[in-house]
Coordinates of C-alpha atoms in Angstrom, one line a residue:
X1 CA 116.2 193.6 49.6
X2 CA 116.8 190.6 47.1
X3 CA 114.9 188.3 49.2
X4 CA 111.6 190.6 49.9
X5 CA 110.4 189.3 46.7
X6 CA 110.0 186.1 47.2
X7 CA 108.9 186.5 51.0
X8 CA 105.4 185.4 52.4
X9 CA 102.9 187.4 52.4
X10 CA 102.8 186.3 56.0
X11 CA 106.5 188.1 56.4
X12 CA 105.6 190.8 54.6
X13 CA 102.9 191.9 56.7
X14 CA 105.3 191.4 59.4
X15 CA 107.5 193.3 57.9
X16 CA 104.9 196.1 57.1
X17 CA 103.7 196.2 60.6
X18 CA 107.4 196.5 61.9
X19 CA 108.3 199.5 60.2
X20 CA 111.3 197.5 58.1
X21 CA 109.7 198.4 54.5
X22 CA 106.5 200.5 53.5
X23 CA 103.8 199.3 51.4
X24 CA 104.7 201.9 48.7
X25 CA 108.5 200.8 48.7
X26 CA 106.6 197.1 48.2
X27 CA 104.9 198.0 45.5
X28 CA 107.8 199.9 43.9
X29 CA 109.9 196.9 43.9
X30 CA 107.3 194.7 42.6
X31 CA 106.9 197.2 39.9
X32 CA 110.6 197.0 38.9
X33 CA 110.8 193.1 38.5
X34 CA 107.4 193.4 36.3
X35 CA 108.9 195.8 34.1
X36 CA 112.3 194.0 33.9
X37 CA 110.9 190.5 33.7
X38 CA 107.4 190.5 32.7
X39 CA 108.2 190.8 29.0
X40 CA 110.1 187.0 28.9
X41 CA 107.5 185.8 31.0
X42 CA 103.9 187.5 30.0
X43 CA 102.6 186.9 33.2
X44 CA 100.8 190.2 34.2
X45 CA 98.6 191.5 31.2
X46 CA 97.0 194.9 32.9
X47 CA 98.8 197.2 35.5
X48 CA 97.8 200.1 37.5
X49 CA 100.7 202.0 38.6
X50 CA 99.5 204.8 39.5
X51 CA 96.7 203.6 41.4
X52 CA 98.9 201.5 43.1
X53 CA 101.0 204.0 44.3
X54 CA 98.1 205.8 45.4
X55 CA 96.7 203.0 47.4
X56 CA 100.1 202.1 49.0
X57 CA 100.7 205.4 50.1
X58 CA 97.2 205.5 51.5
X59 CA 98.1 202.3 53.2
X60 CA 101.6 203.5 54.5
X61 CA 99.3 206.9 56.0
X62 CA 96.6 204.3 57.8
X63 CA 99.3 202.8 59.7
X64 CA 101.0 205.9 60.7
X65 CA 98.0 207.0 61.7
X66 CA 97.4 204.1 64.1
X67 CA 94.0 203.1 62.0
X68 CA 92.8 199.5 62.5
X69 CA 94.1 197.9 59.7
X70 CA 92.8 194.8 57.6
X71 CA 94.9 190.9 57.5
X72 CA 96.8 191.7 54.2
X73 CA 96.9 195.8 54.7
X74 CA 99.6 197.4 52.5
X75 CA 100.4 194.0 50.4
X76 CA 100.9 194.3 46.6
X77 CA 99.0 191.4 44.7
X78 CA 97.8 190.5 41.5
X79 CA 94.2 189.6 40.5
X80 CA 93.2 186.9 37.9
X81 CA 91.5 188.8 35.4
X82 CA 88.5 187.4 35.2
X83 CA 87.6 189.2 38.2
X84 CA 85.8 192.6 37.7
X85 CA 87.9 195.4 39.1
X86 CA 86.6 198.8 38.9
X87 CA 88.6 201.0 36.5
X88 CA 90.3 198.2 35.4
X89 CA 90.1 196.1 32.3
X90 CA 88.8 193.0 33.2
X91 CA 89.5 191.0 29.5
X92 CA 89.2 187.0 30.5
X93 CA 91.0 186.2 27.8
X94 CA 88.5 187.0 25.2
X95 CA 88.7 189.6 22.1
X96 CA 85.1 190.7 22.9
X97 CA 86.0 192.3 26.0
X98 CA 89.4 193.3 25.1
X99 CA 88.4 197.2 26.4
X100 CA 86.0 196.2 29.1
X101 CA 86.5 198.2 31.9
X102 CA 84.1 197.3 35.1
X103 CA 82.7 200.2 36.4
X104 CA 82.6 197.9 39.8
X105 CA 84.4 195.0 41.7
X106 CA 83.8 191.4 42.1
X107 CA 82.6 190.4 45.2
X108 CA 85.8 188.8 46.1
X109 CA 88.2 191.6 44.7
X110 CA 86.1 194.1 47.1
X111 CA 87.0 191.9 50.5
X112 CA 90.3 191.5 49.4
X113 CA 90.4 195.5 49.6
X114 CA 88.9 195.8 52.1
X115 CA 91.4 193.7 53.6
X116 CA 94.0 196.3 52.7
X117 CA 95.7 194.4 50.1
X118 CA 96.8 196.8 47.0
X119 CA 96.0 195.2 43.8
X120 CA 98.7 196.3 41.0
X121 CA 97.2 194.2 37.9
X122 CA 95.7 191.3 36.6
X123 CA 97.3 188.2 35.4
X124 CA 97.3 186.0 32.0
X125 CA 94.4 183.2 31.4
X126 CA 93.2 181.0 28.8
X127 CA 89.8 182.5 27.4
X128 CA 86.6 182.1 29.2
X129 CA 89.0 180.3 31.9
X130 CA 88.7 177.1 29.5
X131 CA 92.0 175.8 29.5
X132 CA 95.2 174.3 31.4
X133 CA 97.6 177.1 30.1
X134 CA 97.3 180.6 30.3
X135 CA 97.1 181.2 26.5
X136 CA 94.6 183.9 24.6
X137 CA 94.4 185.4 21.4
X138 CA 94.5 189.1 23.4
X139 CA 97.7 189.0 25.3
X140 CA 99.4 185.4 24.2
X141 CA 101.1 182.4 26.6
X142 CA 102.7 182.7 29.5
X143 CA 105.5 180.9 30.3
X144 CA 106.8 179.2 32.9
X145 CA 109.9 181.0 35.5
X146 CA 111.7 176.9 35.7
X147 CA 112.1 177.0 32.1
X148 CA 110.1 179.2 29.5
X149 CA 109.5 176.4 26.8
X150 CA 107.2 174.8 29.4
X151 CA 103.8 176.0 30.0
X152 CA 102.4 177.6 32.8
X153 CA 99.7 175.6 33.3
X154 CA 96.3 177.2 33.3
X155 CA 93.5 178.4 33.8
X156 CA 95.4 180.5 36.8
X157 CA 98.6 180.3 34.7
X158 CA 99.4 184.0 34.8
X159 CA 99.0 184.2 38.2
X160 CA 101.4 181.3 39.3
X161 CA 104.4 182.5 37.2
X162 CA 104.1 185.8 38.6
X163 CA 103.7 184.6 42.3
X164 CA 106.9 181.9 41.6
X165 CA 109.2 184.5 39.4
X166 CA 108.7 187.3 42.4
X167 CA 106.5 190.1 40.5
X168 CA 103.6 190.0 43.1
X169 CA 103.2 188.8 46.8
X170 CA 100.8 186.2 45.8
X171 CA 97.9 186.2 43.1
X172 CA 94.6 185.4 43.8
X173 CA 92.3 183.8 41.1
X174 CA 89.6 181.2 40.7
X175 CA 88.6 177.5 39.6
X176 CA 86.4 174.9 38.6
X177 CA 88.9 172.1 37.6
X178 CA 92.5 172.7 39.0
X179 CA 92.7 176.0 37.4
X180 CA 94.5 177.0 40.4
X181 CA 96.1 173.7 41.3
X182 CA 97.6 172.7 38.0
X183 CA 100.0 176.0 37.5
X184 CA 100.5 176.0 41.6
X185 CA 102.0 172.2 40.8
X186 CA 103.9 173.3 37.5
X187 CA 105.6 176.5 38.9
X188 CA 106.4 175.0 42.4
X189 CA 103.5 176.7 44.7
X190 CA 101.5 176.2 47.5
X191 CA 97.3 176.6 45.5
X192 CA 94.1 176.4 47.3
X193 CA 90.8 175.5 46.0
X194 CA 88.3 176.8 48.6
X195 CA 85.4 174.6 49.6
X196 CA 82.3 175.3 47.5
X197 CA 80.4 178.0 48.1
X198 CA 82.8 179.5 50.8
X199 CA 84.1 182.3 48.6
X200 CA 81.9 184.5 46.7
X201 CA 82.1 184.9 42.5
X202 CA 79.9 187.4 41.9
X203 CA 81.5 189.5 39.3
X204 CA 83.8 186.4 37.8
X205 CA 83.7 186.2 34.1
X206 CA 82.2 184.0 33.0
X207 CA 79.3 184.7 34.5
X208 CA 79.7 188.4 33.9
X209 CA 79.3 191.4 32.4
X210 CA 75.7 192.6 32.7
X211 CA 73.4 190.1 34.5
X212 CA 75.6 186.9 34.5
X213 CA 77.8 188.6 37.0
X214 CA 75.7 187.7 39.8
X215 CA 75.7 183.7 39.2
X216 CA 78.5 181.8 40.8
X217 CA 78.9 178.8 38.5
X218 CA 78.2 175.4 39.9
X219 CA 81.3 173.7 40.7
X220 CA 83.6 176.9 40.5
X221 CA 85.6 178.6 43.4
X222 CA 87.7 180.9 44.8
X223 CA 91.1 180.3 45.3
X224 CA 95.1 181.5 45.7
X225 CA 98.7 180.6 45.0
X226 CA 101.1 181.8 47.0
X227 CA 104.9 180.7 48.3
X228 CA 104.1 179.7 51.8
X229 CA 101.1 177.4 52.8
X230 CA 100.2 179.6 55.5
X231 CA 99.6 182.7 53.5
X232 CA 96.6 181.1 52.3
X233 CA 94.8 181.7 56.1
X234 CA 94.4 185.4 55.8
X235 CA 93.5 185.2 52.6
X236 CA 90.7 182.9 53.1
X237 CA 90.1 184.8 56.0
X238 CA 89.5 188.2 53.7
X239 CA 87.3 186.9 51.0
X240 CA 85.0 183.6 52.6
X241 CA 81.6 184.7 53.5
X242 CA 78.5 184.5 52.1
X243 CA 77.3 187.0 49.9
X244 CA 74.9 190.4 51.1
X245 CA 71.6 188.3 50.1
X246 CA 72.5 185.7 51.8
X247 CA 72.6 187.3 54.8
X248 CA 70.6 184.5 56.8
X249 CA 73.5 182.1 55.9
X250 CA 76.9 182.0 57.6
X251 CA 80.1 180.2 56.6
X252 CA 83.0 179.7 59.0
X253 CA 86.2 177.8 58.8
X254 CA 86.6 174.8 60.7
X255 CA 89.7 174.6 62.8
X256 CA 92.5 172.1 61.4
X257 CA 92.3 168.9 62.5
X258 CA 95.5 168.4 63.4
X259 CA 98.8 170.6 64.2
X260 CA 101.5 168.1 63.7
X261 CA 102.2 165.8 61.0
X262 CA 102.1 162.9 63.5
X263 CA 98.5 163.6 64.4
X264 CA 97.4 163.3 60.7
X265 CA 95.0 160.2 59.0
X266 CA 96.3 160.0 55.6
X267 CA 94.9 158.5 53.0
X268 CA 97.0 157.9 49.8
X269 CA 95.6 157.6 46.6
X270 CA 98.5 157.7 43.9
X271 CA 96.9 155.4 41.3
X272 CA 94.1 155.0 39.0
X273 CA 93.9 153.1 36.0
X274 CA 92.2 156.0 33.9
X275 CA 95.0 158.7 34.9
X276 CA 98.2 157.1 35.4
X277 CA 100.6 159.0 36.5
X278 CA 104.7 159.0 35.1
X279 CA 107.8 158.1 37.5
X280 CA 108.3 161.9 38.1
X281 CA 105.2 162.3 39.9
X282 CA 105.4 158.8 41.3
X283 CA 108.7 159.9 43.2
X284 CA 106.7 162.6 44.6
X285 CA 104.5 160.9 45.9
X286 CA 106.6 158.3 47.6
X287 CA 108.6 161.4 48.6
X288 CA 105.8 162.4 50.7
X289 CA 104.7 159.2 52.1
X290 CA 108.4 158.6 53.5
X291 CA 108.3 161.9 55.1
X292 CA 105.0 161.4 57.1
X293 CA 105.6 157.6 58.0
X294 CA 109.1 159.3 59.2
X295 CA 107.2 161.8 61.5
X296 CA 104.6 159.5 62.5
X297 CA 101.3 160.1 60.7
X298 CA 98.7 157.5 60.5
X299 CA 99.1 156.5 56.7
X300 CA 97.3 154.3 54.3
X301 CA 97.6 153.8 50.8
X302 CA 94.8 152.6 48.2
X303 CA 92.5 152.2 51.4
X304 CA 89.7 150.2 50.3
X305 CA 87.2 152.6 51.6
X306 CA 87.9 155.3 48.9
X307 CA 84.3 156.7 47.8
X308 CA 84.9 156.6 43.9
X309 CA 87.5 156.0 40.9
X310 CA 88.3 158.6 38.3
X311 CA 86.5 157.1 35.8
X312 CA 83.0 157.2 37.4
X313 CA 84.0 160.4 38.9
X314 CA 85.1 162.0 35.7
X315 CA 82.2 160.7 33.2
X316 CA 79.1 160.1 35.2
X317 CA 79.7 163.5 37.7
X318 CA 82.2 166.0 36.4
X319 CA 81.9 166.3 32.7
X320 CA 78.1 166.6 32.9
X321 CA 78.2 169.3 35.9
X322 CA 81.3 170.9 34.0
X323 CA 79.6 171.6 30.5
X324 CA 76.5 172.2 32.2
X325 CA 78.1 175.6 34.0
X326 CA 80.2 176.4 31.0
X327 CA 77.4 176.2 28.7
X328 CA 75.6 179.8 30.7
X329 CA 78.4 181.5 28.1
X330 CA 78.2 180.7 24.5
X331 CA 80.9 183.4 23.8
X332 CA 83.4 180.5 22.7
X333 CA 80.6 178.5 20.3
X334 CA 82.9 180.3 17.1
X335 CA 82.7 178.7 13.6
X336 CA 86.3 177.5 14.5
X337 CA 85.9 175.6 17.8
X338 CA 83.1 174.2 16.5
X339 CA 84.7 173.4 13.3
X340 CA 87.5 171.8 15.8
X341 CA 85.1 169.9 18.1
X342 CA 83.7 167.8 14.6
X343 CA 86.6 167.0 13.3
X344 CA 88.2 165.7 17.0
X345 CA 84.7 163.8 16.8
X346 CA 84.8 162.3 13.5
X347 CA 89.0 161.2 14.2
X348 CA 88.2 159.8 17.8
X349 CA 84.3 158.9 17.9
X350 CA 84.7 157.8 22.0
X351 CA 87.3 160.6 22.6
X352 CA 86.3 164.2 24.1
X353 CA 84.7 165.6 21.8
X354 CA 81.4 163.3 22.2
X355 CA 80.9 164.3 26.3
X356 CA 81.4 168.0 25.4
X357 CA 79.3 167.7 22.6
X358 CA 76.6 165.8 24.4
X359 CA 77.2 168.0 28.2
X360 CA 77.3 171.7 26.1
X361 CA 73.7 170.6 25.3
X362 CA 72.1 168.5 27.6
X363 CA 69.2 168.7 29.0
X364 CA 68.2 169.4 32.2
X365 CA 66.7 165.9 33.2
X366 CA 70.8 164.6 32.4
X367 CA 72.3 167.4 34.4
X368 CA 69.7 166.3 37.3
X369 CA 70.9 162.7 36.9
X370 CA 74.7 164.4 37.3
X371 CA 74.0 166.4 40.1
X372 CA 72.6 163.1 42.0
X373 CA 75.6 161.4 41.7
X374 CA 77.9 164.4 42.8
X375 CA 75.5 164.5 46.1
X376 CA 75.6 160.7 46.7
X377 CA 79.4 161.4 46.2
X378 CA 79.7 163.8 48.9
X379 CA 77.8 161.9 51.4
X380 CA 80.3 159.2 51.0
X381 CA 83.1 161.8 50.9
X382 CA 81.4 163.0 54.4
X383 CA 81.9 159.2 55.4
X384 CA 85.1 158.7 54.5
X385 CA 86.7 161.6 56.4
X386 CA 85.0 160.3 59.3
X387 CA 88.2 157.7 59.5
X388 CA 90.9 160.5 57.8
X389 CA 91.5 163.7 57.4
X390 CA 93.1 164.0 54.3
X391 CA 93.4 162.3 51.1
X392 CA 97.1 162.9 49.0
X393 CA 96.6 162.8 45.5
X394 CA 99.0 163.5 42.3
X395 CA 98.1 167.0 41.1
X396 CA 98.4 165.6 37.3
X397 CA 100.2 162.8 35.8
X398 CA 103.6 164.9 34.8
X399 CA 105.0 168.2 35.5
X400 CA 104.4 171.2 32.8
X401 CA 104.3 169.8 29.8
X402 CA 106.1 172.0 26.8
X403 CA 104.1 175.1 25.2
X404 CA 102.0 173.3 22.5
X405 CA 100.7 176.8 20.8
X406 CA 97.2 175.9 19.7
X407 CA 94.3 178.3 21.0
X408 CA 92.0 175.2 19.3
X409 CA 92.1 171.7 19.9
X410 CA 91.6 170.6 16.3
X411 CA 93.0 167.4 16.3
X412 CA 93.8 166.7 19.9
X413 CA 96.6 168.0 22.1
X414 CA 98.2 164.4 23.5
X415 CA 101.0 165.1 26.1
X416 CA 103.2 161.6 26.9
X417 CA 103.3 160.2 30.3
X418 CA 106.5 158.2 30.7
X419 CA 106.6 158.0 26.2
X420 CA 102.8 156.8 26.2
X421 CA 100.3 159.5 24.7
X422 CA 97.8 160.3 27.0
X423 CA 94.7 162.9 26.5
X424 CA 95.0 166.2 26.8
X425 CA 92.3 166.4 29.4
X426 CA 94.0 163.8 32.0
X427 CA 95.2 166.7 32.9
X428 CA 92.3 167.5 35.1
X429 CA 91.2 164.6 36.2
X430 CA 92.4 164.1 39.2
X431 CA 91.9 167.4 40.7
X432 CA 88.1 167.3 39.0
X433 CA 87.7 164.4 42.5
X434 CA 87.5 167.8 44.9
X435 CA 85.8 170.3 42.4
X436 CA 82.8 167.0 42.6
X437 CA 83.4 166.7 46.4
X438 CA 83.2 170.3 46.9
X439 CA 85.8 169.8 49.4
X440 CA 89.1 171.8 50.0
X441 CA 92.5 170.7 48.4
X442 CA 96.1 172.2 48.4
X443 CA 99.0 171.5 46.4
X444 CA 102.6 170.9 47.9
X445 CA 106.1 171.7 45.9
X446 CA 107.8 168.4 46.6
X447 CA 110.5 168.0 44.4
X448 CA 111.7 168.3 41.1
X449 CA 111.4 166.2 38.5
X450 CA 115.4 164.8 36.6
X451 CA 114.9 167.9 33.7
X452 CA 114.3 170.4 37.0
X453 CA 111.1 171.0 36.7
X454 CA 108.4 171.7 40.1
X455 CA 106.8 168.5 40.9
X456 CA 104.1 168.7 43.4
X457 CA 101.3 166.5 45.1
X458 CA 97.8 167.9 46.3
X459 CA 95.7 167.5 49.7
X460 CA 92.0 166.8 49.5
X461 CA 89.9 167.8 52.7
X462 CA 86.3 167.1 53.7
X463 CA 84.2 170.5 53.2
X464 CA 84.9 173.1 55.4
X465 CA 88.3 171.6 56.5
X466 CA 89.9 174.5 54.3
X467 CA 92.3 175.1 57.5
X468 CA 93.2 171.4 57.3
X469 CA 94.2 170.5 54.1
X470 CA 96.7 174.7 54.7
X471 CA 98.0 173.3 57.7
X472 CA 98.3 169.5 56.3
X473 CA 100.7 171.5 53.5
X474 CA 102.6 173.8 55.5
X475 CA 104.0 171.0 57.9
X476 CA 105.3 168.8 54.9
X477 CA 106.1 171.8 52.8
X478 CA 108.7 171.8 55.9
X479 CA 110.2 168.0 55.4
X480 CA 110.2 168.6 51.3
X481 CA 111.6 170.6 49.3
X482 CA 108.8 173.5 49.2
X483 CA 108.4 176.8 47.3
X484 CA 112.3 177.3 45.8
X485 CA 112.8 180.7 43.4
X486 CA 113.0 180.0 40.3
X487 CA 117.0 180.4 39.8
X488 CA 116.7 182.6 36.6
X489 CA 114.8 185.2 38.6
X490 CA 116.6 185.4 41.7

């Protein structure tokens, strides 16, 4: 049984279906390792046992009864928890919903039941999702399996610890700037970000409770980390769809483009003068680029055609459409952050604080000016994967940086890339090219980095291509080193 933890989803369905281990037993076993590793880690914040239990056993009846049964039915996940979930506290990270139980689900956590999977708890976050680490004045960091001075990585930071140190057969969250990317890369996953749209958020927080839970913030989406690429097909398969009152609307996945590595266009983009990247991350890269020459794939780097540079991408599209969707929930606009935000403004005048200053207020005429730019950016997107059909991309410029234990950026929270002090938000920038796109991406675990830390590279697909960018990963997660157990946790 030591390995069941840290199977696929894929092989534990398998397993499910073939009579080798019922869902309850699942669940029991994932319940042990939360209770004897949970408290070093803080990666689950809410648990359900007994619902759990109740659901698995219901499961384990279904399929004894011969009942048709849904593409995860019987599997034991976790849940981001800024998801409703009926009966369930759904906190976000905030101490003004620290006893807010939903009295329904999220649109997304309702397919995934619906898809049989058994949801056991929620997992950690930064407040309001607002973050890259999974730290909150409610429930406190979490830290990462490969060594627990590091961070997590965030927003989905929770999530991806529990899904790397085997408590949870993968978790399912959401995000609108590599909030599931950045912990898949720092804890070793496989992370999707979903094409725009594709998965339903009403019911995340923010917008919710009351009224707001029935927006979908622009730019935000659905997404998973999980140990094996190909885990991510039944999920997407479970929650993409459009929502009830969009009925006159359908979404469907496009098939991948290609089912070998040899039949891939590649386009590699490891460089940018805004986000450099250190030697770690560099060594993925070239890592992955020798493996795909070695099986064939049609591969160019820095093509000329590329459709934008951070820079433009970051300042003139992003930040605007960013502060524009976080500014629906003011919950976070506390003397202190605000405090915070003037006195990073006063130290570094042309630093952050001035574009979240300026987006957190703008008016609509400057959002409109942001939002033509991200649609002349996808047209050209929609060209450029005319001639590839991916784009491999650094996830961020290092792997997880140490725990820096501050809730509020007062003064700044540089990271070093390679000895040089870099911005705390580089972080994003990179994976803030698909979040504009609105196009699919997927991290792949690589390699590790010489202290032994994850180290992984992402996939950007044209929208739609959801299917590509999962199969693009799975083939190479082969030829690297892939998802690896955390050896502490074994």
């Amino acid at each position: 049984m030591s390995d069941v933890p840290f199977q696929s989803a894929v092989e534990q369905s398998r397993a499910l279906a073939a009579g080798e281990i019922s869902s309850r037993e699942l669940v029991e076993l994932y319940l042990d390792r939360i209770a004897a590793h949970n408290p070093v880690l803080n990666a689950v914040v809410t648990l359900d046992p007994e619902r759990a239990r109740r659901e698995a056993g219901e499961a384990d009846a279904a399929r004894a009864a011969g009942r048709d049964l849904g593409p995860l039915h019987g599997v034991p996940i976790t849940v981001k928890d800024s998801f409703e979930t009926a009966g369930m506290r759904t906190v976000c990270g905030r101490r003004d919903l620290k006893d807010y139980v939903p009295d329904q689900d999220a649109e997304a956590v309702r397919r995934l039941r619906s898809a049989g999977a058994v949801i056991m708890g929620k997992s950690n976050m930064p407040p309001g999702n607002q973050d890259v680490q999974a730290d909150n004045p409610v429930f406190g960091p979490s830290s990462n399996p490969w060594d627990t001075t590091r961070t997590s990585g965030g927003s989905a930071g929770g999530g991806a610890v529990a899904t790397a140190a085997g408590l949870t057969a993968f978790d399912f969250g959401s995000e609108i700037g590599g909030s599931t990317r950045i912990p898949s890369h720092f804890n070793g996953l496989y992370g999707h970000k979903s094409t725009w749209r594709s998965i339903s958020l009403i019911g995340h927080v923010p917008g919710g409770p009351g009224t707001g839970r029935w927006t979908n913030p622009d730019m935000a989406c659905g997404g998973a980390q999980v140990r094996d690429a190909r885990d991510l097909v039944p999920i997407l398969r479970a929650t993409t769809g459009t929502s009830a009152y969009d009925s006159g609307f359908s979404y469907t996945l496009a098939p991948p483009r290609a089912t070998k590595l040899a039949d891939f266009r590649v386009a590699v983009w490891g460089e940018d003068p805004a986000c450099p990247v250190d030697s770690d991350v560099a060594a993925a890269m070239d890592d992955a680029v020798t493996v795909l020459r070695a099986a064939g794939a049609k591969v160019t780097v820095q093509p000329a055609s590329l459709p934008v540079d951070i820079a433009t991408n970051h300042r003139k599209a992003f930040l605007p459409l960013l502060y524009g969707a976080l500014s629906y929930d003011r919950t976070g606009l506390t003397p202190a952050p605000n405090a915070a935000l003037l006195a990073r403004l006063i130290q570094h005048p042309r630093g952050d604080a001035g574009p979240a200053l300026l987006g957190t207020f703008q008016s609509h005429y400057r959002w409109q000016l942001a939002h033509a730019v991200r649609n002349e950016l996808r047209q050209r997107w929609f060209e450029f994967f005319q001639d590839f059909d991916v784009v491999l991309m650094p996830v961020t410029p290092t792997a997880a940086p140490v725990h820096h234990n501050k809730l509020i950026d007062r003064f700044g929270r540089p990271f070093e890339v390679d000895g040089v002090r870099r911005p705390y938000w580089d972080q994003v920038k990179w994976n803030a090219v698909a979040n504009v796109s609105g196009g699919p991406a997927t991290t792949i675990p690589v390699c590790r980095s010489r202290s032994g830390l994850p180290v992984g590279v992402q996939a950007m697909g044209p929208s739609g291509g959801d299917l590509t960018t999962i199969e693009f990963a799975a083939l190479l997660g082969r030829e690297v080193d892939g998802f690896l157990a955390p050896p502490a946790f074994v």
